[in-house]
Tab-separated table of C-alpha atoms in Angstrom:
chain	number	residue	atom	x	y	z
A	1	UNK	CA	115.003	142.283	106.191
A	2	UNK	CA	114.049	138.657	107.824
A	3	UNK	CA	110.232	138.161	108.348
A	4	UNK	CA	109.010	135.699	111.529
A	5	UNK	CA	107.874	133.897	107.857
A	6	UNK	CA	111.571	133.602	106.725
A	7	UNK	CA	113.465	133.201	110.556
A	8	UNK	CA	115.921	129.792	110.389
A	9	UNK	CA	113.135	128.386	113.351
A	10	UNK	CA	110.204	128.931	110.889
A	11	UNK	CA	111.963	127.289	108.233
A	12	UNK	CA	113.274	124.516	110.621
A	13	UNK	CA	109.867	124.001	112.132
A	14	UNK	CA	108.277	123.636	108.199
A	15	UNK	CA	111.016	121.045	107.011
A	16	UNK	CA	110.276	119.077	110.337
A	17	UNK	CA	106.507	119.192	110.196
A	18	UNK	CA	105.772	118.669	106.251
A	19	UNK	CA	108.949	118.405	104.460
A	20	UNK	CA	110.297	114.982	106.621
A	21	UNK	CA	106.437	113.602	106.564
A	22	UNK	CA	106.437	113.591	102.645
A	23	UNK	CA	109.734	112.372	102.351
A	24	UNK	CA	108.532	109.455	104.466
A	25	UNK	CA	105.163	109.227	102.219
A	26	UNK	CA	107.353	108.978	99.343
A	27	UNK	CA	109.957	106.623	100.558
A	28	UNK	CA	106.980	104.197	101.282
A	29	UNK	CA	105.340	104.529	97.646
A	30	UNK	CA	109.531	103.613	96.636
A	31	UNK	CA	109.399	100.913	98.179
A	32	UNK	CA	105.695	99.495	97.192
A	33	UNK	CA	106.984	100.360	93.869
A	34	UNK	CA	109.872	98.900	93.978
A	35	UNK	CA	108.678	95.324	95.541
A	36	UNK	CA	106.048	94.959	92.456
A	37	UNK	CA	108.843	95.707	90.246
A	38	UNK	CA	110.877	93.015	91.591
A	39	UNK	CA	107.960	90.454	91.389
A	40	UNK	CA	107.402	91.306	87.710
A	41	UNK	CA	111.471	90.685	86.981
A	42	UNK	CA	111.308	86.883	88.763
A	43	UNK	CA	107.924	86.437	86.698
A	44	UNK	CA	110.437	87.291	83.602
A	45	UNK	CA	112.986	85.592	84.670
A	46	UNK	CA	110.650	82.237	85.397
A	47	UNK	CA	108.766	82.878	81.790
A	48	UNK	CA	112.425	83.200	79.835
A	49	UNK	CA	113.320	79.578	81.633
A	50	UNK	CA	110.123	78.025	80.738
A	51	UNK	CA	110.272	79.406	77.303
A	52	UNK	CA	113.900	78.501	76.788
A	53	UNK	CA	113.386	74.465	76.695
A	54	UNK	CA	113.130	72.431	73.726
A	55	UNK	CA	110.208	70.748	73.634
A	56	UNK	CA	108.275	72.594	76.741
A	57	UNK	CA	108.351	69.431	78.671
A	58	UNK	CA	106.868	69.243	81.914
A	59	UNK	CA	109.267	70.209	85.098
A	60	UNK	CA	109.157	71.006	88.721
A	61	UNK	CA	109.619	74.096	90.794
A	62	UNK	CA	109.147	75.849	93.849
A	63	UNK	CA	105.723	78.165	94.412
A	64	UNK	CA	105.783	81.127	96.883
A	65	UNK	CA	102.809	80.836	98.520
A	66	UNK	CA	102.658	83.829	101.010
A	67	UNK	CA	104.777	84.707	103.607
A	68	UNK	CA	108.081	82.793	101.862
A	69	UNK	CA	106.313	79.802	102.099
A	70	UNK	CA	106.748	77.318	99.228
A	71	UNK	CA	105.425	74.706	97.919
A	72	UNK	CA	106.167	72.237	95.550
A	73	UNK	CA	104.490	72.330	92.442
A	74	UNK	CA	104.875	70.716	88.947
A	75	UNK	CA	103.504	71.744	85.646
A	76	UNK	CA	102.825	69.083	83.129
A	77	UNK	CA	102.082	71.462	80.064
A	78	UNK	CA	103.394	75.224	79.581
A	79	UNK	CA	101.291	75.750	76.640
A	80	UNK	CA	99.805	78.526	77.992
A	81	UNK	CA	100.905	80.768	80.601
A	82	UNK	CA	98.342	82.158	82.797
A	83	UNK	CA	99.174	85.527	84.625
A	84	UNK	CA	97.385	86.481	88.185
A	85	UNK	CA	95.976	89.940	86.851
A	86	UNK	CA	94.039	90.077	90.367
A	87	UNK	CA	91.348	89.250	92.326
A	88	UNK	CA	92.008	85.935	91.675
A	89	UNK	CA	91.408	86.415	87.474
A	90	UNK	CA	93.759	84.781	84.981
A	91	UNK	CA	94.550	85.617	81.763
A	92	UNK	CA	96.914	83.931	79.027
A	93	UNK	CA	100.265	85.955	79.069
A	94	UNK	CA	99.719	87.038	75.339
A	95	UNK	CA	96.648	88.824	76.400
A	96	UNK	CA	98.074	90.275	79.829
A	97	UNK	CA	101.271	91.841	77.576
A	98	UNK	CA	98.845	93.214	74.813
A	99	UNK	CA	96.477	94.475	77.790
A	100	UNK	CA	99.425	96.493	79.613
A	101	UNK	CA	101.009	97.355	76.290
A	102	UNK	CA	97.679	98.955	74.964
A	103	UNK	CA	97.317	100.622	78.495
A	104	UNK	CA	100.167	102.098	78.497
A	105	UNK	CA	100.032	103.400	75.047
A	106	UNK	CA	96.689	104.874	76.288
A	107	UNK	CA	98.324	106.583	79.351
A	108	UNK	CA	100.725	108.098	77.025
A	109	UNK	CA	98.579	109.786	74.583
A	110	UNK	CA	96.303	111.157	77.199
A	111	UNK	CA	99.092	112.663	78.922
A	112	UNK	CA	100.623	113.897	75.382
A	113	UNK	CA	96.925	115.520	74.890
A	114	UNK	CA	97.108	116.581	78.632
A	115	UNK	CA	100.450	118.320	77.499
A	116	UNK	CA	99.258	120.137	74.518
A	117	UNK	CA	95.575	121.629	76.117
């Protein structure tokens, strides 16, 4: 026997109300996701060409300085590579990949001991 809980204009009425909101929610937290990832695979991309010269001579490039602006920039020494970990803080690559290796490491084993309680 159909309830008012279970009639087609109940069910139409939740999927409009919540279901389509959350979709929406989660499309947005996509695409958030999504644009950070992207920044992180140019910063690759620009560390792998840096990297990949011979004797890490100094060159010139293009910096995106908000809004697809760019500027000109050039670096005369890529000794060290500092990495924008926010709020205007640097840190030396090395240190920025051992910092978000050990953090993630971290996340995993409390949500291993999450698992097993």
């Amino acid at each position: 026997m159909v309830t008012q809980r279970m009639s087609p204009e109940h069910i139409e009425t939740f999927v409009h109300e919540h279901l389509k909101e959350d979709l929406r929610v989660y499309e947005n937290q996509l695409k958030d996701i999504n644009a950070e990832i992207m920044e992180y695979v140019q910063l690759k991309n620009m560390i792998d060409t840096i990297l990949g010269r011979e004797n890490h001579e100094e060159f010139k490039t293009q910096v995106n300085i908000g809004g697809n602006m760019f500027m000109k920039a050039r670096a005369e020494s890529v000794d060290h590579i500092l990495v924008d970990v926010g709020l205007k803080v640097y840190a030396t690559l090395s240190g920025f990949i051992q910092f978000k290796t050990s953090d993630e490491i971290f996340r995993k084993d409390s949500q291993a001991e999450a698992k097993i309680n």
